[in-house]
Short mmCIF file of C-alpha atoms in Angstrom, two decimals:
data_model
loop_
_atom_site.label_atom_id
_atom_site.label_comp_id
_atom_site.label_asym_id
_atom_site.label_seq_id
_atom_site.Cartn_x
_atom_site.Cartn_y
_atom_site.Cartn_z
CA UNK A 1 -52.98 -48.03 51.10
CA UNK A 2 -52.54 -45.21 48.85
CA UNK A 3 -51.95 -47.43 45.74
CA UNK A 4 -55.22 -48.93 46.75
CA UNK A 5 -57.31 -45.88 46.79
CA UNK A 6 -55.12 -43.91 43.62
CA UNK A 7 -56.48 -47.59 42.20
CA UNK A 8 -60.15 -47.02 43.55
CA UNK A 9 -60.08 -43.14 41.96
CA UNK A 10 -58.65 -44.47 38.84
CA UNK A 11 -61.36 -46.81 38.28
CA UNK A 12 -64.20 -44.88 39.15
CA UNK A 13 -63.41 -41.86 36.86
CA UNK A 14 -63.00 -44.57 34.19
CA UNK A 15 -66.55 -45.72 34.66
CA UNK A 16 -68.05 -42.50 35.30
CA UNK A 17 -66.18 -40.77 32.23
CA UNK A 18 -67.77 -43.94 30.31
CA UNK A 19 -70.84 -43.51 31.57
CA UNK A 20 -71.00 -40.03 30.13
CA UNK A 21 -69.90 -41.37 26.68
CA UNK A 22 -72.56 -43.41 26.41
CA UNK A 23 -75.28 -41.28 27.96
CA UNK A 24 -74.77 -38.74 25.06
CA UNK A 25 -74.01 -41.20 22.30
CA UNK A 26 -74.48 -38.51 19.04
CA UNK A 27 -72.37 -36.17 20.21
CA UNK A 28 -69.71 -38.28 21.36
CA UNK A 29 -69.79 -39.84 17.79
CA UNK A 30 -69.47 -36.72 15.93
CA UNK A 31 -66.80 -35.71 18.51
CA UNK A 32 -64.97 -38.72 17.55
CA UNK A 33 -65.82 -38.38 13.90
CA UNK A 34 -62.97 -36.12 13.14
CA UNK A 35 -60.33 -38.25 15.04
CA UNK A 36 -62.04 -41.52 12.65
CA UNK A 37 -61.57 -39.54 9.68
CA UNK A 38 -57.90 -38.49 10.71
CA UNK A 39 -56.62 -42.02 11.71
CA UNK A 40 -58.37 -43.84 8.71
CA UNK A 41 -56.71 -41.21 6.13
CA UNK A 42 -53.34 -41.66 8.30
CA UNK A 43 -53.44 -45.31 7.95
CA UNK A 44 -55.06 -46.54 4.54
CA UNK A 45 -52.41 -43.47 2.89
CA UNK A 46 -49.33 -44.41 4.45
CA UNK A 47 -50.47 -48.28 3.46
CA UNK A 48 -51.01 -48.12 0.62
CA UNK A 49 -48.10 -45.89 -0.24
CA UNK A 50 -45.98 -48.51 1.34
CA UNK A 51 -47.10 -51.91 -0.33
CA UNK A 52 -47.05 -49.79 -3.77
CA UNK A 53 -43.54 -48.90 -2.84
CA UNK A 54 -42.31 -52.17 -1.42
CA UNK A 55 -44.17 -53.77 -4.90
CA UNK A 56 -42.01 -51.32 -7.35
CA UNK A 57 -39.21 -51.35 -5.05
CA UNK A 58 -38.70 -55.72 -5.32
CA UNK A 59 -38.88 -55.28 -9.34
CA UNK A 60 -36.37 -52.49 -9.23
CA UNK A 61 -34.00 -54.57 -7.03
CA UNK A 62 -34.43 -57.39 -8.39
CA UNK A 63 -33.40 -56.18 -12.32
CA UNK A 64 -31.09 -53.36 -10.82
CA UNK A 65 -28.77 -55.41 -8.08
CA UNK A 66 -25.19 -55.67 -10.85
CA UNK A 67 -26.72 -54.02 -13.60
CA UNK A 68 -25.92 -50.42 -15.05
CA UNK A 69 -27.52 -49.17 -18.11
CA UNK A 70 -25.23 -46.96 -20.35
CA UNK A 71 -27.27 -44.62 -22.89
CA UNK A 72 -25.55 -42.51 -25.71
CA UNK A 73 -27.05 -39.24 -26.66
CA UNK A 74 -23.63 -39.01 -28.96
CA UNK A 75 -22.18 -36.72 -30.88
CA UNK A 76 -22.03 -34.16 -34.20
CA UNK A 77 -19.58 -36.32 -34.90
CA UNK A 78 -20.12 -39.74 -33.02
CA UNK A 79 -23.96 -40.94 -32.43
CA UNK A 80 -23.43 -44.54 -30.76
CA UNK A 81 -20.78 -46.87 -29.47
CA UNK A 82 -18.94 -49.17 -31.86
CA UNK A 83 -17.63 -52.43 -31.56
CA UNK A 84 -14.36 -51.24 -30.51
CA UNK A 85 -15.92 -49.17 -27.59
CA UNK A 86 -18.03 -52.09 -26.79
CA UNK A 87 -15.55 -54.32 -26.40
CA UNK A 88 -13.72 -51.99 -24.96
CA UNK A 89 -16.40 -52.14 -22.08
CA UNK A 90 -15.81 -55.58 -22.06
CA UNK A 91 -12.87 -55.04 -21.10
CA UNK A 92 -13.30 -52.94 -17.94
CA UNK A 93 -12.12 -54.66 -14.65
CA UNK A 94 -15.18 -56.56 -12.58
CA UNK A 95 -17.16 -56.22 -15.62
CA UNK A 96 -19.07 -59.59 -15.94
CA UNK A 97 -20.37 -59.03 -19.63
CA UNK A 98 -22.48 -56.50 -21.90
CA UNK A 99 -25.67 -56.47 -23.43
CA UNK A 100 -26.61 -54.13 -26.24
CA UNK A 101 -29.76 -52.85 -26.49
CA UNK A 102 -31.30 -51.81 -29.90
CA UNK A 103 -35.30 -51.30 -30.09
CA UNK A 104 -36.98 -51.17 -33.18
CA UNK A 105 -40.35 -51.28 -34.75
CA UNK A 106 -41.11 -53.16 -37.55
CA UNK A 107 -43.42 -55.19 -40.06
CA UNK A 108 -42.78 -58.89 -39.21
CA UNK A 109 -44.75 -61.53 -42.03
CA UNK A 110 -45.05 -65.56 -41.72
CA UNK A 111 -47.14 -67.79 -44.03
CA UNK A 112 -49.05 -65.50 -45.37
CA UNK A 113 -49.97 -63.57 -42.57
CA UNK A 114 -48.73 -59.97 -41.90
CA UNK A 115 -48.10 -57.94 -38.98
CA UNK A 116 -47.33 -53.91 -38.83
CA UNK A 117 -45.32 -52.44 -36.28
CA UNK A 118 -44.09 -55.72 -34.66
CA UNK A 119 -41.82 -54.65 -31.13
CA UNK A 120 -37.97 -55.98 -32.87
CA UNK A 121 -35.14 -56.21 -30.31
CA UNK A 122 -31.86 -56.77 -30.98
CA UNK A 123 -30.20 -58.27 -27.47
CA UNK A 124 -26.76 -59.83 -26.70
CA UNK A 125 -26.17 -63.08 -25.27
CA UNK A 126 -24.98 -61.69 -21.84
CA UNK A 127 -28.83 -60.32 -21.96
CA UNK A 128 -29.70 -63.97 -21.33
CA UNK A 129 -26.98 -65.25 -19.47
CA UNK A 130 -27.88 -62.85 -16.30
CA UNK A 131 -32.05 -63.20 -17.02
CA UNK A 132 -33.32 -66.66 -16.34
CA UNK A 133 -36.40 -67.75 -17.43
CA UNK A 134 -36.58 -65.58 -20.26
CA UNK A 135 -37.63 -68.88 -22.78
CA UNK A 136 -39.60 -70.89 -22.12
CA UNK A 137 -39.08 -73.16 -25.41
CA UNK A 138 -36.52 -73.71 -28.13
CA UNK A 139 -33.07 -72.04 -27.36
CA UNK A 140 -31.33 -68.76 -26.51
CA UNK A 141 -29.33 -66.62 -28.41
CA UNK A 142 -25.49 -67.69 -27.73
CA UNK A 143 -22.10 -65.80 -28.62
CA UNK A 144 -22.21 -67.79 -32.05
CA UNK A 145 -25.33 -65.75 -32.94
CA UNK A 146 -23.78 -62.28 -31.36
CA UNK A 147 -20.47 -62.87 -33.48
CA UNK A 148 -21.82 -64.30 -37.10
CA UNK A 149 -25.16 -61.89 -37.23
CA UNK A 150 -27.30 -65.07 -37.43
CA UNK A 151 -30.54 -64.45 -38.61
CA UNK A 152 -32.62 -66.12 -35.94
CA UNK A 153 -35.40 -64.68 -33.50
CA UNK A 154 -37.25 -65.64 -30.62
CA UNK A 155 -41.10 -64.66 -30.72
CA UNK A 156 -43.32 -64.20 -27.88
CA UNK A 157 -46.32 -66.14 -27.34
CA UNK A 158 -48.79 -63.28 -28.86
CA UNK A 159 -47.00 -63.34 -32.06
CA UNK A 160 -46.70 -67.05 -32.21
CA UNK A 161 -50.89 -66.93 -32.10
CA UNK A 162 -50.36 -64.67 -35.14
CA UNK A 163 -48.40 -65.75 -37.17
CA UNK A 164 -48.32 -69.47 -36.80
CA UNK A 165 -51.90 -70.53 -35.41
CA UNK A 166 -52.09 -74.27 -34.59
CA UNK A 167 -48.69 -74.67 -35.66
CA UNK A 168 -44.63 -75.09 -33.82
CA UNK A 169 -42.86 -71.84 -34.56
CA UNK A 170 -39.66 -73.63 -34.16
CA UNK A 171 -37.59 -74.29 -36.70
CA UNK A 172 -40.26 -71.96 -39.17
CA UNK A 173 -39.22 -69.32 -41.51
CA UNK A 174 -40.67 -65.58 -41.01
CA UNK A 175 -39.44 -61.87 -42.50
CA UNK A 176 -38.63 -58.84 -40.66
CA UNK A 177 -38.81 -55.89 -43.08
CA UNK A 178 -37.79 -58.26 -45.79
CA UNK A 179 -35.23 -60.19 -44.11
CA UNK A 180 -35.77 -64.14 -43.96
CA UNK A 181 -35.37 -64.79 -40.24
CA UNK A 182 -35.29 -68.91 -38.32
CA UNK A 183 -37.05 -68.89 -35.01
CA UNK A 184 -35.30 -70.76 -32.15
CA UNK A 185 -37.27 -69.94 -28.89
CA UNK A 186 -40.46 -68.92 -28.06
CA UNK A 187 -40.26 -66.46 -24.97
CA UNK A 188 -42.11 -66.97 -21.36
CA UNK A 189 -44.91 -65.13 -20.68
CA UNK A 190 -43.72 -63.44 -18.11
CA UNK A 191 -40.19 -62.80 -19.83
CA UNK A 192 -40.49 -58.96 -20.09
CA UNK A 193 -39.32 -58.46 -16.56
CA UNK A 194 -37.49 -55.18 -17.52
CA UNK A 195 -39.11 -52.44 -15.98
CA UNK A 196 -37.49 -50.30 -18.48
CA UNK A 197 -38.77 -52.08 -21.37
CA UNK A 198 -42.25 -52.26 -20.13
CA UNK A 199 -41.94 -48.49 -19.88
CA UNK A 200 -41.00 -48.36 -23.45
CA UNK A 201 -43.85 -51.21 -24.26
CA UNK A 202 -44.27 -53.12 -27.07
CA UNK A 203 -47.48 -52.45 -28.77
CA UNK A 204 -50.12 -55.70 -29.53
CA UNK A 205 -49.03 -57.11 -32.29
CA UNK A 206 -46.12 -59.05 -30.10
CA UNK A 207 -42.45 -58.95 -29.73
CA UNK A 208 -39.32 -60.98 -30.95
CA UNK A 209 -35.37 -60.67 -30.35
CA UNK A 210 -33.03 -60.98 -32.52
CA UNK A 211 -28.94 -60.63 -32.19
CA UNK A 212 -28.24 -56.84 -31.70
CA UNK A 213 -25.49 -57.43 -34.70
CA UNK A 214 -28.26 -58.59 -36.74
CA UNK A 215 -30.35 -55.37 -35.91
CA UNK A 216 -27.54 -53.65 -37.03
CA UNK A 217 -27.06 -55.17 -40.28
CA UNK A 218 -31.14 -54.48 -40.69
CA UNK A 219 -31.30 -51.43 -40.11
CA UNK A 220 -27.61 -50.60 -41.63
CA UNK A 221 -26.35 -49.06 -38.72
CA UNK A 222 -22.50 -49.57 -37.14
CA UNK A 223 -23.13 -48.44 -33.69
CA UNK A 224 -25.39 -49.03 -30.56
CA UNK A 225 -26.94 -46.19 -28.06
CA UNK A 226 -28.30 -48.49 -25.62
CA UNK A 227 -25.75 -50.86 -23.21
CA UNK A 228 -26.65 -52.78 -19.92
CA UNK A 229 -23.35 -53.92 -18.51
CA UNK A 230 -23.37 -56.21 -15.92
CA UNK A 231 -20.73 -56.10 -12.67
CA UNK A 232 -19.34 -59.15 -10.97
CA UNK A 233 -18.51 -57.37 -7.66
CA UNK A 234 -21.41 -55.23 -6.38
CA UNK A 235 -19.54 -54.33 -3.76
CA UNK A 236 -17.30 -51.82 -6.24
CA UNK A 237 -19.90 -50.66 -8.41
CA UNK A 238 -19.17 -47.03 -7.96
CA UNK A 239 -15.42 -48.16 -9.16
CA UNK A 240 -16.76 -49.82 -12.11
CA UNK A 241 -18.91 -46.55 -12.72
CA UNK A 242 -16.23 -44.68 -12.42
CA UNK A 243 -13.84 -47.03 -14.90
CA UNK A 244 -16.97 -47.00 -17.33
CA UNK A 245 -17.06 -43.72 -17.74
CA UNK A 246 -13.36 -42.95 -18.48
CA UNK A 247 -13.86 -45.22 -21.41
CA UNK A 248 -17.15 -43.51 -22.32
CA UNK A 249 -15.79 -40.14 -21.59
CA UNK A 250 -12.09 -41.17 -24.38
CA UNK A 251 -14.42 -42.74 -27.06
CA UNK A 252 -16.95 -38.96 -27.25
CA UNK A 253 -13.47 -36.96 -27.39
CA UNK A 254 -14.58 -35.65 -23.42
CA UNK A 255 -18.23 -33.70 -24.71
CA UNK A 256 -20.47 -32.98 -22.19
CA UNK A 257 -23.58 -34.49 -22.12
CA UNK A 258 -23.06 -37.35 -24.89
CA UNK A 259 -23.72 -40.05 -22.61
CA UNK A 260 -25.24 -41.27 -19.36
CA UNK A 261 -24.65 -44.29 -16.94
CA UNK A 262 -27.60 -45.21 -14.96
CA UNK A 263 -26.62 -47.11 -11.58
CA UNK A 264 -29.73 -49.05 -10.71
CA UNK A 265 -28.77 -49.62 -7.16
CA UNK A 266 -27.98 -45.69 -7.10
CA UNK A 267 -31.58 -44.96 -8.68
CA UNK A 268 -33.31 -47.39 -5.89
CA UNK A 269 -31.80 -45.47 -2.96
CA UNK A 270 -32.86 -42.39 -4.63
CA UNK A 271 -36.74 -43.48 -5.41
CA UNK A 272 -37.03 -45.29 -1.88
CA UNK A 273 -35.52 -41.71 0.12
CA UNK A 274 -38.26 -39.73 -2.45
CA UNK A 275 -41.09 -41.96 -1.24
CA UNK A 276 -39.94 -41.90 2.30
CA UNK A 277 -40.95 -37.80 1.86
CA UNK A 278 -43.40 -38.57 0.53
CA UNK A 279 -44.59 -40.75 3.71
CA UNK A 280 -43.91 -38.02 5.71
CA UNK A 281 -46.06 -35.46 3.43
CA UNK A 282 -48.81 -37.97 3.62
CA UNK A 283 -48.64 -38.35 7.19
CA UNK A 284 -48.61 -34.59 7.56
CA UNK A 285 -51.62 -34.40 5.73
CA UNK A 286 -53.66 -36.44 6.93
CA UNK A 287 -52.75 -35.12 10.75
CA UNK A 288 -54.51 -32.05 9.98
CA UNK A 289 -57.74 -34.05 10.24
CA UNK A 290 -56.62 -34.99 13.64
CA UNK A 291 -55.41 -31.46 14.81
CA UNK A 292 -59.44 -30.93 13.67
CA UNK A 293 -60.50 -33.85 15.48
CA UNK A 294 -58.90 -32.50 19.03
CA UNK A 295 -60.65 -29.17 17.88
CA UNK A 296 -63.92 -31.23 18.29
CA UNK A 297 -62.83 -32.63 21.25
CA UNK A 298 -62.00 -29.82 23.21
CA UNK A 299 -64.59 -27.83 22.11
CA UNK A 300 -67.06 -30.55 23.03
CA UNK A 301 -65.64 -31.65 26.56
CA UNK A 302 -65.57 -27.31 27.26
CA UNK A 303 -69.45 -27.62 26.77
CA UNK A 304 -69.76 -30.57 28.73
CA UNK A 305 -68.06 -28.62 31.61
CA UNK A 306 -70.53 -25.83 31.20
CA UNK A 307 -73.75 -28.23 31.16
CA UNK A 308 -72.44 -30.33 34.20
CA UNK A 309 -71.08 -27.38 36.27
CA UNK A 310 -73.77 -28.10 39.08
CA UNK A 311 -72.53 -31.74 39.15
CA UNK A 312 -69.14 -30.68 39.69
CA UNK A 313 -70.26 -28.33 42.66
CA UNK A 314 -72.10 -30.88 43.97
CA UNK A 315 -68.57 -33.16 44.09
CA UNK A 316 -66.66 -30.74 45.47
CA UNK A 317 -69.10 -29.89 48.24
CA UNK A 318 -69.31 -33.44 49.14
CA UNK A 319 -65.16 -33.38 49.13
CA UNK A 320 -63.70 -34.57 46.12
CA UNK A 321 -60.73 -32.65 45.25
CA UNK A 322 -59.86 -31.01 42.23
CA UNK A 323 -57.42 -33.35 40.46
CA UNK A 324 -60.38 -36.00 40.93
CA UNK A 325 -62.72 -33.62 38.66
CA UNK A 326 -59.35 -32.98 36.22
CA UNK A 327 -58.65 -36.95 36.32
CA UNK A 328 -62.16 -37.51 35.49
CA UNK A 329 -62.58 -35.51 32.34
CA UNK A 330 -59.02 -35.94 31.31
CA UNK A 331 -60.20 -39.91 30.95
CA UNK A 332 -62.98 -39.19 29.12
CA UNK A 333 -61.43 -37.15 26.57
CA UNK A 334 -58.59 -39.64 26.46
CA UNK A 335 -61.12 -42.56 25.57
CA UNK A 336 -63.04 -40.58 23.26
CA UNK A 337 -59.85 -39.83 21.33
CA UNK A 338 -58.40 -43.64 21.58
CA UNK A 339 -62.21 -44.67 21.18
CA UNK A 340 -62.24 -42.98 17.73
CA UNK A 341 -58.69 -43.97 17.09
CA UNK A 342 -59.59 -47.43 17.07
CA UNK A 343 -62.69 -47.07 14.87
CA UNK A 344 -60.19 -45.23 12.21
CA UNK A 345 -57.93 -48.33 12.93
CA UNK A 346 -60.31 -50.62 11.25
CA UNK A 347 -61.74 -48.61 8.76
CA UNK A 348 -58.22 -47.43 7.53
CA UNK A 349 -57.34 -50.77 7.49
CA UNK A 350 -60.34 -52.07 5.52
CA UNK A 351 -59.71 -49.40 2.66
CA UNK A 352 -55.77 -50.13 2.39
CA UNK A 353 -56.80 -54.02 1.46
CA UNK A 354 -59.46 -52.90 -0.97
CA UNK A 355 -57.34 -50.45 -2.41
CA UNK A 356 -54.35 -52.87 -2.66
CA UNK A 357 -56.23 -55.71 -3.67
CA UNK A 358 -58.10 -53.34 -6.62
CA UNK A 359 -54.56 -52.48 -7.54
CA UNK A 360 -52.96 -55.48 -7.68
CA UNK A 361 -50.25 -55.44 -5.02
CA UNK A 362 -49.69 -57.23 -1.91
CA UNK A 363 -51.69 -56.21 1.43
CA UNK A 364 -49.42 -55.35 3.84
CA UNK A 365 -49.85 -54.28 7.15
CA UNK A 366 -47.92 -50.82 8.41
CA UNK A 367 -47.04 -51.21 12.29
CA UNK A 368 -45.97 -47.66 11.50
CA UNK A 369 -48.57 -46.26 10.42
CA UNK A 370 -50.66 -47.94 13.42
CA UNK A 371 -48.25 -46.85 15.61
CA UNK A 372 -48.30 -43.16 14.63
CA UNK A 373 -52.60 -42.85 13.69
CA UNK A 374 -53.09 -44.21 17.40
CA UNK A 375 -50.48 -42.33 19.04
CA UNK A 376 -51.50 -39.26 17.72
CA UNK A 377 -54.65 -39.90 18.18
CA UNK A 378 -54.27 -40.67 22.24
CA UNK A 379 -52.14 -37.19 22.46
CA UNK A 380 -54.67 -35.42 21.07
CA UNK A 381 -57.20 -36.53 23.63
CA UNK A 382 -54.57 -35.65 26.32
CA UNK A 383 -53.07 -32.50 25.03
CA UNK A 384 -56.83 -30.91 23.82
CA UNK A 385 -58.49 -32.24 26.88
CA UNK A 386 -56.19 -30.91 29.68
CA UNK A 387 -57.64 -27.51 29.02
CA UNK A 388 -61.63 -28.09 29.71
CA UNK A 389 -59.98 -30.50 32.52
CA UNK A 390 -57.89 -28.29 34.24
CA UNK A 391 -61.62 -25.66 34.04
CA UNK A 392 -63.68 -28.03 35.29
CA UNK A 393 -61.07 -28.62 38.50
CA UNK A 394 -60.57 -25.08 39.28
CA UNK A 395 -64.55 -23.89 39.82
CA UNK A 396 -65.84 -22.81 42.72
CA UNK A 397 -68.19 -25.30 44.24
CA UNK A 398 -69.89 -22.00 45.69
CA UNK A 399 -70.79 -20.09 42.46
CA UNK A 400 -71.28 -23.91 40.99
CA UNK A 401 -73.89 -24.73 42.91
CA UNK A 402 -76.15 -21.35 42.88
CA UNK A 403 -78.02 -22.68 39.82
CA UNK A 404 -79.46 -25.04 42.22
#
């Protein structure tokens, strides 16, 4: 019996709180307006954050899981890493092969045509081995080329346009700085995968790759500053790190701050705990507007206890008790709050897929960020409304009713 009638007061301080909502429709919409505002900045930041994150996050695991990059700063003495030290990398234990890296930037001409400040890069044949995909015509560049400093390149498409409009590049003659050059591939469009290289860029006058040896013999240099070695067993990367770096650490004589190994899983866990801060400062942020939000609401439900304070005599006098009256405006300043959460639901929601469509990155929905906008939002209508409750239960029907 007393389920049934907590049921009956339930329902009818639902509908009367309602009632009240809808009787005074502009204020109860700029009451809500600062929740709106809070829970749409709550969820279209946190997002967007995320599918940005999750987007650079895939690329970096995808190039980073077995891969370290080794970079030389070098030396008075020493300024790169020779082929002894390389293949003394080599040579390391759960070492799967090495790729040196040498970027350069020169004039490329074909047939007549000439191009300045062509992107050059002078790869190993591990580079390929652990990239598929990378050609999408024509050949890769193999040990053979690595060991005898063939001259032979592989263009991408943009150059190809340039240089041999109309025509198959393969098997064609072209000159890097002078030096007669066969190409034997023509790279996929989408073969610059390396975040680190499309940091770097290329310019637009196209790219080609060459055997890093070859680089080295055109440009008359004997040593490399640039090496991604690959591991076999992720599972003892920091081992191979470790094993890397002796060698590193024997070939610069022990000086400080002549080289640098970049773990890319190490980096990853790094960038995803920075963003997950950052999360947290966006969240924080954007909760202010709440905290504002339950400002509005208390203020407006302490008003609303003021202009109804003969209606509230009135109740009492007839008999209903005081957590009735507290129930009553508890509920409405609990559906206000949800009421404007779920308005700041949709609207956060329809920014985030603009915004992630407009930048190019998959739309993904947070169950977080719902989860937190709507939950704060339904604690500030309980925590900012038991005040003007709590007044409204305690007057006395008496002094209530002598405006009567």
């Amino acid at each position: 019996m007393r389920r049934k009638e907590g049921g009956l007061l339930l329902g009818e301080s639902v509908k009367m709180a309602w009632e009240n909502i809808v009787a005074n429709k502009m204020r109860s919409f700029l009451t809500t307006l600062g929740i709106i505002i809070g829970v749409m900045a709550i969820i279209a930041l946190i997002t967007i954050v995320q599918a940005a994150t999750a987007e650079v996050t895939n690329q970096f695991a995808e190039l980073g899981t077995g891969k370290v990059t080794v970079t030389v700063q070098g030396t008075a003495l020493k300024s790169g890493l020779t082929e002894s030290d390389l293949n003394a990398l080599r040579d390391v234990d759960n070492v799967e092969g090495i790729a040196p890296n040498i970027s350069l930037t020169m004039p490329v001409s074909a047939n007549g045509a000439w191009e300045e400040e062509v992107s050059v890069e002078g790869r190993g044949a591990a580079y390929f081995r652990e990239n598929d995909g990378l050609v999408a015509r024509g050949r890769t560049l193999n040990a053979l080329d690595e060991e005898g400093r063939s001259c032979v390149c592989l263009i991408d498409e943009k150059l190809m346009e340039k240089l041999f409009f109309a025509r198959d590049p393969l098997g064609q003659t072209l000159y890097i700085d002078g030096m007669e050059f066969t190409v034997v591939g023509v790279l996929a469009t989408d073969s610059d995968r390396d975040v680190m290289a499309q940091l770097m860029g290329g310019g637009d006058n196209g790219k080609l790759i060459i055997p890093y040896t070859a680089a080295m013999r055109l440009t008359n240099v004997h040593s490399v500053t640039n090496v991604e070695v690959y591991i076999q067993d992720t599972d003892y990367t920091d081992q191979t790190v470790d094993d890397l770096e002796t060698v590193l650490n024997a070939a610069f004589n022990y000086k400080d701050d002549s080289f640098s190994v970049v773990n890319m899983e190490s980096l990853l866990d790094t960038m995803n705990m920075m963003m997950d801060v950052m999360t947290g400062l966006l969240a924080g942020i954007a909760s202010i507007s709440l905290l504002v939000g339950g400002i509005g609401i208390m203020n407006m439900m302490l008003v609303s206890v003021t202009e109804r304070t003969t209606e509230i005599g009135l109740r009492k006098a007839l008999g209903a008790q005081p957590r009735q009256i507290q129930l009553q405006f508890l509920i409405e300043s609990f559906v206000l709050s949800v009421l404007g959460g779920l308005i700041g639901l949709i609207l956060g929601l329809a920014v985030s897929y603009y915004f992630s469509g407009y930048m190019d990155i998959p739309f993904q929905i947070s169950s977080f960020a719902i989860s937190l906008g709507l939950g704060f939002s339904a604690a500030v209508g309980i925590i900012f409304g038991w005040a003007p409750a709590r007044k409204a239960s305690r007057l006395d029907p008496i002094e209530a009713l002598r405006s009567i």
